[in-house]
Short mmCIF file of N, CA and C in Angstrom, two decimals:
data_model
loop_
_atom_site.label_atom_id
_atom_site.label_comp_id
_atom_site.label_asym_id
_atom_site.label_seq_id
_atom_site.Cartn_x
_atom_site.Cartn_y
_atom_site.Cartn_z
N MET A 1 49.32 21.22 -13.70
CA MET A 1 48.86 21.55 -12.36
C MET A 1 48.28 20.30 -11.71
N MET A 2 48.58 20.08 -10.43
CA MET A 2 48.09 18.92 -9.69
C MET A 2 46.70 19.16 -9.12
N SER A 3 45.91 18.12 -9.15
CA SER A 3 44.58 18.18 -8.55
C SER A 3 44.71 18.06 -7.02
N ALA A 4 43.91 18.83 -6.29
CA ALA A 4 43.98 18.80 -4.84
C ALA A 4 43.24 17.60 -4.25
N ALA A 5 42.21 17.14 -4.92
CA ALA A 5 41.40 16.03 -4.40
C ALA A 5 41.98 14.69 -4.83
N MET A 6 41.78 13.70 -3.99
CA MET A 6 42.22 12.35 -4.32
C MET A 6 41.24 11.74 -5.32
N THR A 7 41.75 10.88 -6.17
CA THR A 7 40.89 10.18 -7.11
C THR A 7 40.14 9.08 -6.37
N ALA A 8 39.13 8.52 -7.03
CA ALA A 8 38.38 7.41 -6.43
C ALA A 8 39.30 6.24 -6.14
N ALA A 9 40.23 5.96 -7.04
CA ALA A 9 41.17 4.85 -6.83
C ALA A 9 42.09 5.12 -5.65
N GLU A 10 42.53 6.36 -5.50
CA GLU A 10 43.38 6.73 -4.36
C GLU A 10 42.61 6.62 -3.05
N LEU A 11 41.35 7.04 -3.06
CA LEU A 11 40.52 6.91 -1.86
C LEU A 11 40.28 5.44 -1.51
N ASP A 12 40.07 4.61 -2.51
CA ASP A 12 39.91 3.17 -2.27
C ASP A 12 41.18 2.58 -1.65
N ALA A 13 42.34 2.98 -2.17
CA ALA A 13 43.62 2.49 -1.63
C ALA A 13 43.82 2.98 -0.20
N LEU A 14 43.44 4.22 0.07
CA LEU A 14 43.53 4.77 1.43
C LEU A 14 42.63 3.99 2.38
N ARG A 15 41.38 3.77 1.98
CA ARG A 15 40.44 3.00 2.80
C ARG A 15 40.99 1.61 3.10
N ASP A 16 41.49 0.94 2.07
CA ASP A 16 42.02 -0.41 2.26
C ASP A 16 43.21 -0.41 3.21
N ALA A 17 44.09 0.59 3.09
CA ALA A 17 45.26 0.67 3.98
C ALA A 17 44.84 0.90 5.43
N ILE A 18 43.88 1.77 5.65
CA ILE A 18 43.41 2.06 7.01
C ILE A 18 42.76 0.82 7.62
N LEU A 19 41.89 0.17 6.87
CA LEU A 19 41.18 -1.00 7.39
C LEU A 19 42.12 -2.17 7.66
N ALA A 20 43.22 -2.25 6.93
CA ALA A 20 44.16 -3.37 7.09
C ALA A 20 45.27 -3.06 8.10
N SER A 21 45.28 -1.87 8.66
CA SER A 21 46.35 -1.47 9.57
C SER A 21 46.27 -2.20 10.91
N PRO A 22 47.43 -2.60 11.43
CA PRO A 22 47.44 -3.22 12.76
C PRO A 22 47.55 -2.19 13.90
N ALA A 23 47.60 -0.90 13.58
CA ALA A 23 47.81 0.12 14.61
C ALA A 23 46.63 0.25 15.56
N ASP A 24 45.47 0.52 15.04
CA ASP A 24 44.26 0.68 15.85
C ASP A 24 43.26 -0.40 15.48
N ALA A 25 42.44 -0.78 16.45
CA ALA A 25 41.38 -1.74 16.18
C ALA A 25 40.24 -1.02 15.49
N ILE A 26 39.71 -1.63 14.46
CA ILE A 26 38.49 -1.16 13.82
C ILE A 26 37.52 -2.33 13.87
N VAL A 27 36.43 -2.11 14.60
CA VAL A 27 35.43 -3.15 14.80
C VAL A 27 34.09 -2.62 14.35
N VAL A 28 33.41 -3.38 13.51
CA VAL A 28 32.08 -3.02 13.05
C VAL A 28 31.10 -4.04 13.60
N CYS A 29 30.01 -3.53 14.17
CA CYS A 29 28.96 -4.44 14.65
C CYS A 29 27.63 -4.01 14.05
N ASP A 30 26.72 -4.96 13.98
CA ASP A 30 25.37 -4.65 13.50
C ASP A 30 24.55 -4.10 14.66
N ARG A 31 23.29 -3.82 14.42
CA ARG A 31 22.46 -3.19 15.45
C ARG A 31 22.20 -4.12 16.63
N GLY A 32 22.47 -5.39 16.50
CA GLY A 32 22.34 -6.33 17.61
C GLY A 32 23.63 -6.53 18.39
N GLY A 33 24.68 -5.80 18.01
CA GLY A 33 25.95 -5.93 18.71
C GLY A 33 26.77 -7.14 18.27
N VAL A 34 26.47 -7.67 17.10
CA VAL A 34 27.22 -8.80 16.56
C VAL A 34 28.34 -8.27 15.67
N ILE A 35 29.54 -8.78 15.88
CA ILE A 35 30.73 -8.31 15.16
C ILE A 35 30.65 -8.74 13.70
N ARG A 36 30.79 -7.76 12.79
CA ARG A 36 30.73 -8.00 11.35
C ARG A 36 32.05 -7.70 10.64
N PHE A 37 32.92 -6.91 11.28
CA PHE A 37 34.26 -6.62 10.72
C PHE A 37 35.23 -6.53 11.87
N TRP A 38 36.43 -7.09 11.68
CA TRP A 38 37.46 -7.17 12.72
C TRP A 38 38.80 -7.06 12.02
N ASN A 39 39.48 -5.94 12.15
CA ASN A 39 40.71 -5.73 11.38
C ASN A 39 41.94 -6.28 12.11
N PRO A 40 43.12 -6.23 11.46
CA PRO A 40 44.35 -6.71 12.11
C PRO A 40 44.67 -5.98 13.42
N GLY A 41 44.29 -4.71 13.52
CA GLY A 41 44.50 -3.99 14.78
C GLY A 41 43.68 -4.59 15.91
N ALA A 42 42.45 -5.02 15.61
CA ALA A 42 41.61 -5.68 16.61
C ALA A 42 42.22 -7.02 17.00
N GLU A 43 42.77 -7.73 16.04
CA GLU A 43 43.45 -9.00 16.34
C GLU A 43 44.61 -8.75 17.30
N ARG A 44 45.41 -7.73 17.02
CA ARG A 44 46.58 -7.41 17.85
C ARG A 44 46.17 -6.98 19.25
N ILE A 45 45.20 -6.10 19.36
CA ILE A 45 44.82 -5.54 20.66
C ILE A 45 44.05 -6.54 21.52
N PHE A 46 43.12 -7.26 20.92
CA PHE A 46 42.24 -8.14 21.70
C PHE A 46 42.64 -9.62 21.68
N GLY A 47 43.51 -10.00 20.74
CA GLY A 47 44.01 -11.37 20.73
C GLY A 47 43.16 -12.38 19.99
N PHE A 48 41.98 -11.99 19.53
CA PHE A 48 41.12 -12.90 18.77
C PHE A 48 41.42 -12.75 17.29
N ALA A 49 41.58 -13.85 16.57
CA ALA A 49 41.67 -13.80 15.12
C ALA A 49 40.31 -13.37 14.58
N ALA A 50 40.29 -12.81 13.39
CA ALA A 50 39.02 -12.37 12.80
C ALA A 50 38.03 -13.53 12.74
N ALA A 51 38.49 -14.71 12.37
CA ALA A 51 37.59 -15.87 12.27
C ALA A 51 36.96 -16.22 13.61
N GLU A 52 37.64 -15.91 14.72
CA GLU A 52 37.09 -16.19 16.05
C GLU A 52 36.09 -15.12 16.48
N ALA A 53 36.28 -13.89 16.02
CA ALA A 53 35.44 -12.77 16.47
C ALA A 53 34.20 -12.55 15.61
N LEU A 54 34.33 -12.76 14.32
CA LEU A 54 33.21 -12.49 13.42
C LEU A 54 32.01 -13.35 13.77
N GLY A 55 30.84 -12.71 13.85
CA GLY A 55 29.61 -13.41 14.20
C GLY A 55 29.37 -13.54 15.69
N LYS A 56 30.32 -13.08 16.51
CA LYS A 56 30.18 -13.14 17.97
C LYS A 56 29.68 -11.79 18.50
N SER A 57 29.14 -11.83 19.70
CA SER A 57 28.70 -10.62 20.39
C SER A 57 29.92 -9.81 20.84
N LEU A 58 29.73 -8.51 20.94
CA LEU A 58 30.77 -7.65 21.50
C LEU A 58 31.15 -8.06 22.92
N ASP A 59 30.31 -8.86 23.56
CA ASP A 59 30.61 -9.32 24.92
C ASP A 59 31.96 -10.01 25.03
N ILE A 60 32.52 -10.51 23.91
CA ILE A 60 33.83 -11.17 24.00
C ILE A 60 34.93 -10.22 24.42
N ILE A 61 34.70 -8.90 24.26
CA ILE A 61 35.73 -7.93 24.65
C ILE A 61 35.27 -6.98 25.76
N ILE A 62 34.07 -7.21 26.29
CA ILE A 62 33.53 -6.34 27.35
C ILE A 62 33.56 -7.10 28.67
N PRO A 63 34.28 -6.57 29.68
CA PRO A 63 34.28 -7.24 30.98
C PRO A 63 32.86 -7.36 31.53
N GLU A 64 32.60 -8.45 32.21
CA GLU A 64 31.27 -8.75 32.76
C GLU A 64 30.69 -7.56 33.54
N ALA A 65 31.51 -6.93 34.38
CA ALA A 65 31.02 -5.83 35.23
C ALA A 65 30.59 -4.60 34.43
N GLN A 66 31.05 -4.46 33.19
CA GLN A 66 30.72 -3.29 32.38
C GLN A 66 29.62 -3.58 31.35
N ARG A 67 29.18 -4.80 31.23
CA ARG A 67 28.26 -5.17 30.15
C ARG A 67 26.91 -4.45 30.24
N ALA A 68 26.31 -4.39 31.41
CA ALA A 68 25.00 -3.75 31.53
C ALA A 68 25.08 -2.29 31.09
N ARG A 69 26.10 -1.59 31.56
CA ARG A 69 26.26 -0.18 31.20
C ARG A 69 26.54 -0.03 29.70
N HIS A 70 27.37 -0.91 29.16
CA HIS A 70 27.67 -0.86 27.73
C HIS A 70 26.39 -1.00 26.91
N TRP A 71 25.61 -2.05 27.22
CA TRP A 71 24.42 -2.32 26.41
C TRP A 71 23.35 -1.24 26.57
N GLU A 72 23.31 -0.62 27.74
CA GLU A 72 22.38 0.50 27.93
C GLU A 72 22.74 1.64 26.98
N GLY A 73 24.02 2.00 26.93
CA GLY A 73 24.47 3.05 26.03
C GLY A 73 24.33 2.65 24.57
N PHE A 74 24.67 1.42 24.25
CA PHE A 74 24.57 0.90 22.89
C PHE A 74 23.12 1.00 22.41
N ASP A 75 22.19 0.52 23.23
CA ASP A 75 20.78 0.55 22.87
C ASP A 75 20.28 1.98 22.68
N ARG A 76 20.77 2.91 23.51
CA ARG A 76 20.37 4.31 23.38
C ARG A 76 20.84 4.88 22.04
N VAL A 77 22.09 4.56 21.65
CA VAL A 77 22.60 5.04 20.36
C VAL A 77 21.81 4.40 19.21
N MET A 78 21.50 3.12 19.33
CA MET A 78 20.72 2.46 18.28
C MET A 78 19.33 3.09 18.14
N ALA A 79 18.75 3.51 19.25
CA ALA A 79 17.41 4.10 19.23
C ALA A 79 17.42 5.54 18.71
N THR A 80 18.47 6.30 19.05
CA THR A 80 18.49 7.72 18.72
C THR A 80 19.37 8.07 17.52
N GLY A 81 20.38 7.22 17.27
CA GLY A 81 21.33 7.53 16.20
C GLY A 81 22.35 8.58 16.59
N ARG A 82 22.37 8.93 17.87
CA ARG A 82 23.28 9.99 18.33
C ARG A 82 24.21 9.48 19.42
N THR A 83 25.47 9.96 19.36
CA THR A 83 26.45 9.66 20.39
C THR A 83 27.46 10.79 20.46
N ARG A 84 27.89 11.12 21.65
CA ARG A 84 28.91 12.16 21.78
C ARG A 84 30.30 11.61 21.46
N TYR A 85 30.42 10.28 21.40
CA TYR A 85 31.72 9.67 21.14
C TYR A 85 32.02 9.55 19.66
N GLY A 86 31.21 10.13 18.82
CA GLY A 86 31.47 10.15 17.40
C GLY A 86 31.88 11.53 16.93
N GLU A 87 32.00 12.45 17.85
CA GLU A 87 32.31 13.84 17.49
C GLU A 87 33.62 14.32 18.11
N GLY A 88 34.51 13.38 18.38
CA GLY A 88 35.82 13.76 18.89
C GLY A 88 36.05 13.42 20.34
N ASP A 89 35.00 13.25 21.12
CA ASP A 89 35.18 12.84 22.51
C ASP A 89 35.59 11.37 22.55
N LEU A 90 36.56 11.06 23.36
CA LEU A 90 37.01 9.69 23.51
C LEU A 90 36.39 9.07 24.74
N LEU A 91 36.05 7.83 24.63
CA LEU A 91 35.56 7.06 25.77
C LEU A 91 36.69 6.14 26.19
N ALA A 92 37.03 6.14 27.46
CA ALA A 92 38.06 5.26 27.99
C ALA A 92 37.38 4.22 28.87
N VAL A 93 37.61 2.95 28.55
CA VAL A 93 36.95 1.87 29.26
C VAL A 93 37.88 0.68 29.40
N PRO A 94 37.58 -0.20 30.36
CA PRO A 94 38.30 -1.47 30.41
C PRO A 94 37.76 -2.39 29.33
N ALA A 95 38.60 -3.28 28.85
CA ALA A 95 38.19 -4.26 27.85
C ALA A 95 38.86 -5.58 28.20
N LEU A 96 38.48 -6.62 27.46
CA LEU A 96 39.04 -7.95 27.70
C LEU A 96 39.90 -8.41 26.53
N HIS A 97 41.03 -8.97 26.86
CA HIS A 97 41.88 -9.64 25.87
C HIS A 97 41.44 -11.10 25.83
N ARG A 98 41.73 -11.78 24.76
CA ARG A 98 41.36 -13.18 24.60
C ARG A 98 41.87 -14.05 25.75
N ASP A 99 43.05 -13.70 26.28
CA ASP A 99 43.63 -14.51 27.37
C ASP A 99 43.01 -14.21 28.73
N GLY A 100 41.99 -13.32 28.77
CA GLY A 100 41.28 -13.04 30.00
C GLY A 100 41.76 -11.82 30.77
N ARG A 101 42.92 -11.28 30.39
CA ARG A 101 43.40 -10.11 31.14
C ARG A 101 42.65 -8.87 30.69
N ARG A 102 42.54 -7.93 31.64
CA ARG A 102 41.89 -6.66 31.35
C ARG A 102 42.90 -5.72 30.73
N ILE A 103 42.43 -4.99 29.75
CA ILE A 103 43.23 -3.94 29.13
C ILE A 103 42.41 -2.65 29.19
N SER A 104 43.07 -1.54 28.93
CA SER A 104 42.38 -0.25 28.88
C SER A 104 42.38 0.23 27.44
N VAL A 105 41.21 0.66 26.95
CA VAL A 105 41.11 1.17 25.59
C VAL A 105 40.41 2.52 25.59
N GLU A 106 40.78 3.33 24.61
CA GLU A 106 40.06 4.57 24.31
C GLU A 106 39.48 4.39 22.93
N PHE A 107 38.27 4.91 22.74
CA PHE A 107 37.68 4.76 21.42
C PHE A 107 36.69 5.84 21.09
N THR A 108 36.41 5.91 19.82
CA THR A 108 35.35 6.74 19.29
C THR A 108 34.48 5.84 18.42
N ILE A 109 33.24 6.22 18.24
CA ILE A 109 32.36 5.40 17.43
C ILE A 109 31.73 6.23 16.32
N VAL A 110 31.38 5.53 15.26
CA VAL A 110 30.71 6.14 14.12
C VAL A 110 29.43 5.35 13.88
N PRO A 111 28.28 5.97 14.05
CA PRO A 111 27.02 5.28 13.77
C PRO A 111 26.90 4.96 12.27
N LEU A 112 26.39 3.79 11.97
CA LEU A 112 26.14 3.39 10.58
C LEU A 112 24.64 3.38 10.34
N HIS A 113 24.23 3.98 9.23
CA HIS A 113 22.81 4.06 8.88
C HIS A 113 22.56 3.26 7.60
N ASP A 114 21.37 2.68 7.52
CA ASP A 114 21.00 1.97 6.29
C ASP A 114 20.47 2.98 5.27
N ALA A 115 20.08 2.49 4.11
CA ALA A 115 19.61 3.36 3.02
C ALA A 115 18.41 4.20 3.43
N GLY A 116 17.60 3.71 4.37
CA GLY A 116 16.44 4.45 4.84
C GLY A 116 16.73 5.42 5.97
N GLY A 117 17.98 5.47 6.41
CA GLY A 117 18.37 6.38 7.49
C GLY A 117 18.28 5.79 8.88
N SER A 118 17.84 4.55 9.00
CA SER A 118 17.76 3.90 10.32
C SER A 118 19.14 3.40 10.74
N MET A 119 19.33 3.28 12.04
CA MET A 119 20.60 2.76 12.55
C MET A 119 20.78 1.30 12.11
N ALA A 120 21.95 1.02 11.54
CA ALA A 120 22.26 -0.33 11.08
C ALA A 120 23.36 -0.98 11.93
N GLY A 121 24.10 -0.15 12.66
CA GLY A 121 25.19 -0.66 13.47
C GLY A 121 26.16 0.45 13.81
N MET A 122 27.38 0.06 14.19
CA MET A 122 28.38 1.05 14.56
C MET A 122 29.76 0.57 14.18
N VAL A 123 30.63 1.55 13.95
CA VAL A 123 32.05 1.30 13.79
C VAL A 123 32.72 1.87 15.03
N ALA A 124 33.58 1.09 15.65
CA ALA A 124 34.38 1.58 16.77
C ALA A 124 35.84 1.57 16.35
N ILE A 125 36.53 2.65 16.65
CA ILE A 125 37.96 2.75 16.39
C ILE A 125 38.60 2.84 17.77
N LEU A 126 39.39 1.81 18.10
CA LEU A 126 39.90 1.65 19.46
C LEU A 126 41.42 1.63 19.49
N ARG A 127 41.96 2.16 20.57
CA ARG A 127 43.41 2.18 20.79
C ARG A 127 43.69 1.62 22.19
N ASP A 128 44.68 0.76 22.27
CA ASP A 128 45.10 0.20 23.56
C ASP A 128 45.92 1.25 24.30
N VAL A 129 45.44 1.66 25.48
CA VAL A 129 46.13 2.66 26.28
C VAL A 129 46.49 2.09 27.66
N THR A 130 46.62 0.77 27.72
CA THR A 130 46.89 0.10 28.98
C THR A 130 48.16 0.61 29.64
N THR A 131 49.24 0.74 28.88
CA THR A 131 50.52 1.18 29.45
C THR A 131 50.38 2.58 30.03
N ARG A 132 49.78 3.49 29.29
CA ARG A 132 49.60 4.86 29.78
C ARG A 132 48.70 4.89 31.01
N PHE A 133 47.63 4.10 31.00
CA PHE A 133 46.72 4.04 32.14
C PHE A 133 47.46 3.56 33.39
N GLU A 134 48.25 2.50 33.25
CA GLU A 134 49.00 1.97 34.40
C GLU A 134 50.04 2.98 34.90
N GLU A 135 50.70 3.67 33.99
CA GLU A 135 51.68 4.69 34.40
C GLU A 135 51.01 5.82 35.16
N MET A 136 49.86 6.26 34.69
CA MET A 136 49.13 7.33 35.39
C MET A 136 48.66 6.87 36.76
N ARG A 137 48.20 5.63 36.86
CA ARG A 137 47.76 5.11 38.15
C ARG A 137 48.94 5.06 39.13
N THR A 138 50.09 4.63 38.66
CA THR A 138 51.28 4.58 39.51
C THR A 138 51.68 5.98 39.97
N LEU A 139 51.65 6.94 39.05
CA LEU A 139 51.99 8.32 39.41
C LEU A 139 51.01 8.90 40.43
N ARG A 140 49.72 8.61 40.26
CA ARG A 140 48.72 9.09 41.22
C ARG A 140 48.96 8.50 42.62
N ARG A 141 49.29 7.23 42.66
CA ARG A 141 49.57 6.59 43.95
C ARG A 141 50.79 7.20 44.62
N ARG A 142 51.83 7.44 43.83
CA ARG A 142 53.05 8.06 44.38
C ARG A 142 52.76 9.46 44.89
N LEU A 143 51.99 10.20 44.12
CA LEU A 143 51.63 11.56 44.53
C LEU A 143 50.82 11.55 45.81
N ALA A 144 49.88 10.61 45.91
CA ALA A 144 49.07 10.50 47.12
C ALA A 144 49.94 10.12 48.32
N ALA A 145 50.92 9.24 48.08
CA ALA A 145 51.81 8.83 49.18
C ALA A 145 52.67 10.00 49.65
N VAL A 146 53.17 10.79 48.70
CA VAL A 146 53.98 11.97 49.07
C VAL A 146 53.11 12.99 49.80
N ALA A 147 51.91 13.22 49.31
CA ALA A 147 51.01 14.16 49.97
C ALA A 147 50.67 13.67 51.37
N GLY A 148 50.51 12.37 51.54
CA GLY A 148 50.21 11.80 52.87
C GLY A 148 51.37 11.97 53.83
N MET A 149 52.61 11.83 53.32
CA MET A 149 53.79 12.01 54.17
C MET A 149 53.94 13.46 54.58
N GLU A 150 53.66 14.40 53.67
CA GLU A 150 53.77 15.82 53.98
C GLU A 150 52.68 16.23 54.96
N GLY A 151 51.50 15.63 54.84
CA GLY A 151 50.41 15.96 55.76
C GLY A 151 50.65 15.42 57.15
N ALA A 152 51.50 14.39 57.25
CA ALA A 152 51.78 13.80 58.55
C ALA A 152 52.83 14.57 59.33
N ARG A 153 53.47 15.50 58.69
CA ARG A 153 54.55 16.27 59.35
C ARG A 153 54.02 17.29 60.30
#
């Protein structure tokens, strides 16, 4: 009879495969917002090699206009240990690629706690949704143009 649960070795292999995947970005930061882990997905989506991102502030991927709002929310999560974006709700925001262009990402976060239960940092799992965002914006514009033409009749 087969066991339903994965072994510790299988779970380790699963963890390693997920962290090494180029599909989604996995970024870990400490409580000061300094990047401590940057997977191949983060390299692909944001354009920074891990060696370039590690030890840097999250500001390298946050557009200037969004930084104040980001840090306000970040500080609130660090103070309370609670976020609605860790329970299935996705946050959609603009982000920066290494080459300076803006991209659109959706993400969820997982608060990290130290042995004493205090906030130690966060894990963000991010997906590039730039293409979908641009397609939706184009469709909205077309719909608005059609509605405007019908209203002019």
